[in-house]
PDB file of C-alpha atoms in Angstrom:
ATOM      1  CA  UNK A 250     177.405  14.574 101.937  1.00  0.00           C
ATOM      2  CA  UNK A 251     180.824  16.113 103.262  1.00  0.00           C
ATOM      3  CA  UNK A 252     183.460  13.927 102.263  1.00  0.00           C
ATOM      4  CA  UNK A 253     186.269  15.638 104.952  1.00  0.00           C
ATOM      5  CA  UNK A 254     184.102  17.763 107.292  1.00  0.00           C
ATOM      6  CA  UNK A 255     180.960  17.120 109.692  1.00  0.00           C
ATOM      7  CA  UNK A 256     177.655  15.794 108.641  1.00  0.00           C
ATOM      8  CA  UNK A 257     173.970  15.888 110.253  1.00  0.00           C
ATOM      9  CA  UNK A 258     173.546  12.736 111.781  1.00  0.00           C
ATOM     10  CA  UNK A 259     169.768  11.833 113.247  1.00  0.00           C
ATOM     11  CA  UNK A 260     168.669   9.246 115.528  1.00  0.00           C
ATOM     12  CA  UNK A 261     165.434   8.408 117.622  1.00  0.00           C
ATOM     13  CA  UNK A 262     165.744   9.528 120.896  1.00  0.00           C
ATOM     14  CA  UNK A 263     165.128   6.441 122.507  1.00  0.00           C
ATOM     15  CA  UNK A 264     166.473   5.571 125.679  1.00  0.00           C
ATOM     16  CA  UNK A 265     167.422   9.140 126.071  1.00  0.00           C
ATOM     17  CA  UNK A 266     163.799   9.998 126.274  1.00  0.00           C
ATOM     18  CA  UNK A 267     163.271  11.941 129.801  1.00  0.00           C
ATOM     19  CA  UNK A 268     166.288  13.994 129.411  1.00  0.00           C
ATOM     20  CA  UNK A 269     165.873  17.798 128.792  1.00  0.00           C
ATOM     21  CA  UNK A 270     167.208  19.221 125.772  1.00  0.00           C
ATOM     22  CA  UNK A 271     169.044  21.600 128.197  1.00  0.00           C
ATOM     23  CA  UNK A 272     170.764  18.823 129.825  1.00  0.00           C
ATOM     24  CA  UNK A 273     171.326  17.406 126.211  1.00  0.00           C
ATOM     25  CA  UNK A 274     173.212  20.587 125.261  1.00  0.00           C
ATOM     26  CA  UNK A 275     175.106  20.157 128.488  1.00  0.00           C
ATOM     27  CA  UNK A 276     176.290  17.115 127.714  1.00  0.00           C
ATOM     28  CA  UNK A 277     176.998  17.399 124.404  1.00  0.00           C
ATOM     29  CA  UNK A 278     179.163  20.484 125.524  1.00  0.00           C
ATOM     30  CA  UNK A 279     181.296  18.206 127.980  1.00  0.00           C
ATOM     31  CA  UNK A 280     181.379  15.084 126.010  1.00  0.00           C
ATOM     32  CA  UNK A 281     182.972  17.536 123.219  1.00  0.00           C
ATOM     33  CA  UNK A 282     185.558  18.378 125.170  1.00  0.00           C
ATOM     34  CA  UNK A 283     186.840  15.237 126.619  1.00  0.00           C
ATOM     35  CA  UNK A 284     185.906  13.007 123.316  1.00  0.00           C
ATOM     36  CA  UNK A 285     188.027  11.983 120.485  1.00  0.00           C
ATOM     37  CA  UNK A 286     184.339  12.168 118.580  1.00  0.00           C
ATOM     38  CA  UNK A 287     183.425  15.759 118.877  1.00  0.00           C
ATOM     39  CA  UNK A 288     179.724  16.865 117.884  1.00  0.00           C
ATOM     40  CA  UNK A 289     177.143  19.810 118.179  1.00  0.00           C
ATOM     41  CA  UNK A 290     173.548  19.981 118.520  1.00  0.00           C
ATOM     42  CA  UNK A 291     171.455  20.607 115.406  1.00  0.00           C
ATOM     43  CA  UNK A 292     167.386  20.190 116.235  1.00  0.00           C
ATOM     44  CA  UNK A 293     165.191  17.822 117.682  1.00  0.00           C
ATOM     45  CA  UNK A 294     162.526  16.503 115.629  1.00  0.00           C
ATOM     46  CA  UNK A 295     159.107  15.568 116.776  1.00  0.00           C
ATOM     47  CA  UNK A 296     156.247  15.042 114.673  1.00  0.00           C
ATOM     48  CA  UNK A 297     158.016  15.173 111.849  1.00  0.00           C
ATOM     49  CA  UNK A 298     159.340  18.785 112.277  1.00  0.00           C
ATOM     50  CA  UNK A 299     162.739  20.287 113.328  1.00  0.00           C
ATOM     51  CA  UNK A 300     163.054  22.595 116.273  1.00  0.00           C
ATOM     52  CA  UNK A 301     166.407  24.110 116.056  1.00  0.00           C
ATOM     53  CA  UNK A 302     165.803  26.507 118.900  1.00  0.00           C
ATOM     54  CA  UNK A 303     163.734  23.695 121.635  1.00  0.00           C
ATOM     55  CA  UNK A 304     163.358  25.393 125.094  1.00  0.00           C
ATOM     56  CA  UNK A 305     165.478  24.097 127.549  1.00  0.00           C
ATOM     57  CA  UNK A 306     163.540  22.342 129.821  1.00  0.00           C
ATOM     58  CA  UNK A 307     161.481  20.292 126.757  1.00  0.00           C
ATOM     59  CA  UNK A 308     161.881  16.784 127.950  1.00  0.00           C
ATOM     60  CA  UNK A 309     162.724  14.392 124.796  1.00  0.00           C
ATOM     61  CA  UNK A 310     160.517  11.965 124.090  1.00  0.00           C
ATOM     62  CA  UNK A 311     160.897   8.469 122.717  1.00  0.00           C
ATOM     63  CA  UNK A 312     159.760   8.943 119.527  1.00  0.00           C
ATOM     64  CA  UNK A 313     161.217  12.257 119.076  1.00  0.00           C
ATOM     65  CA  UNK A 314     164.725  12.010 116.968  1.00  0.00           C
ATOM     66  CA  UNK A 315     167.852  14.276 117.441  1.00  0.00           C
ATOM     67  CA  UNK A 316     170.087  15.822 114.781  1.00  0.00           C
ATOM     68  CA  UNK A 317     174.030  16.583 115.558  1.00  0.00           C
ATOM     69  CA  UNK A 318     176.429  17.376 113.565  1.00  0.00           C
ATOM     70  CA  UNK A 319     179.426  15.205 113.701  1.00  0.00           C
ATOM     71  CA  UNK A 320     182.272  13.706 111.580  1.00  0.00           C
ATOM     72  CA  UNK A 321     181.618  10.296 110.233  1.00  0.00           C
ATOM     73  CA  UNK A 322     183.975   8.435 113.084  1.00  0.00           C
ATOM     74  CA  UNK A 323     181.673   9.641 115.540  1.00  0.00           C
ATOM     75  CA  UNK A 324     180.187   7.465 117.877  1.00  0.00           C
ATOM     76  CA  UNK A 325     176.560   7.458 118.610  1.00  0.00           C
ATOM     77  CA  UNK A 326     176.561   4.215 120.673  1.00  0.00           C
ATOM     78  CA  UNK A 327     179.441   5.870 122.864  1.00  0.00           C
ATOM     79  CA  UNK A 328     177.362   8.926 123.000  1.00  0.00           C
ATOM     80  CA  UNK A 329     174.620   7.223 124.272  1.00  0.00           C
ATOM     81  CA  UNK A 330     175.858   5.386 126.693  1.00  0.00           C
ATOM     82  CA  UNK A 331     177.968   8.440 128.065  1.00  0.00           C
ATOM     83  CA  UNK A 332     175.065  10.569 128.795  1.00  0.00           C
ATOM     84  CA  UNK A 333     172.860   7.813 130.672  1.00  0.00           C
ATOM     85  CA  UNK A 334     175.726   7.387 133.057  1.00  0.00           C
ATOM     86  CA  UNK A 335     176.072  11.118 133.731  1.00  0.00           C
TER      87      UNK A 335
END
C-alpha cells in the first residue's frame, strides 16, 4: 500500500453496468479534470480476470468489477453518481 501516492482501488460494477468501457474512459478523463479526486483507469475484471486493454465498446456488466487508480480521498460514491448523470 502507498502511504502518499495513488492506490488500485476495485469495485463491482454495479449500477454502472450498461456503460461501455469507452464511455468509462471518457468519463473518467473529464471527471479528472474538473474533480478534486483525480483517478485513472486500471482494468476491468470479469470472471475473475483483468483486462487492462478491454475494447471500447465492451459493455460492463454487473458482476464485472473495475480497477482505478486513485489517492485514498477519492470518492467512489461521487464517482458513481457523476457518471450516471452524464
Amino acid at each position: 500500500l502507498n502511504t502518499e501516492g495513488a492506490n488500485p482501488r476495485t469495485f463491482q460494477a454495479g449500477t454502472l453496468a450498461g456503460t461501455t468501457w469507452g464511455r468509462l474512459v471518457d468519463y473518467i478523463h473529464q471527471y479528472s479534470q474538473k474533480a478534486v479526486y483525480r483517478c485513472s483507469p486500471l482494468a476491468l475484471v470479469r470472471n475473475g480476470k483483468a483486462d487492462h486493454f478491454p475494447d471500447y465498446d465492451l459493455v460492463i456488466r454487473e458482476d464485472d468489477y473495475l480497477a482505478l487508480i486513485a489517492h485514498a480521498d477519492f470518492s467512489l460514491d461521487d464517482f458513481k453518481k457523476g457518471i450516471q448523470k452524464g
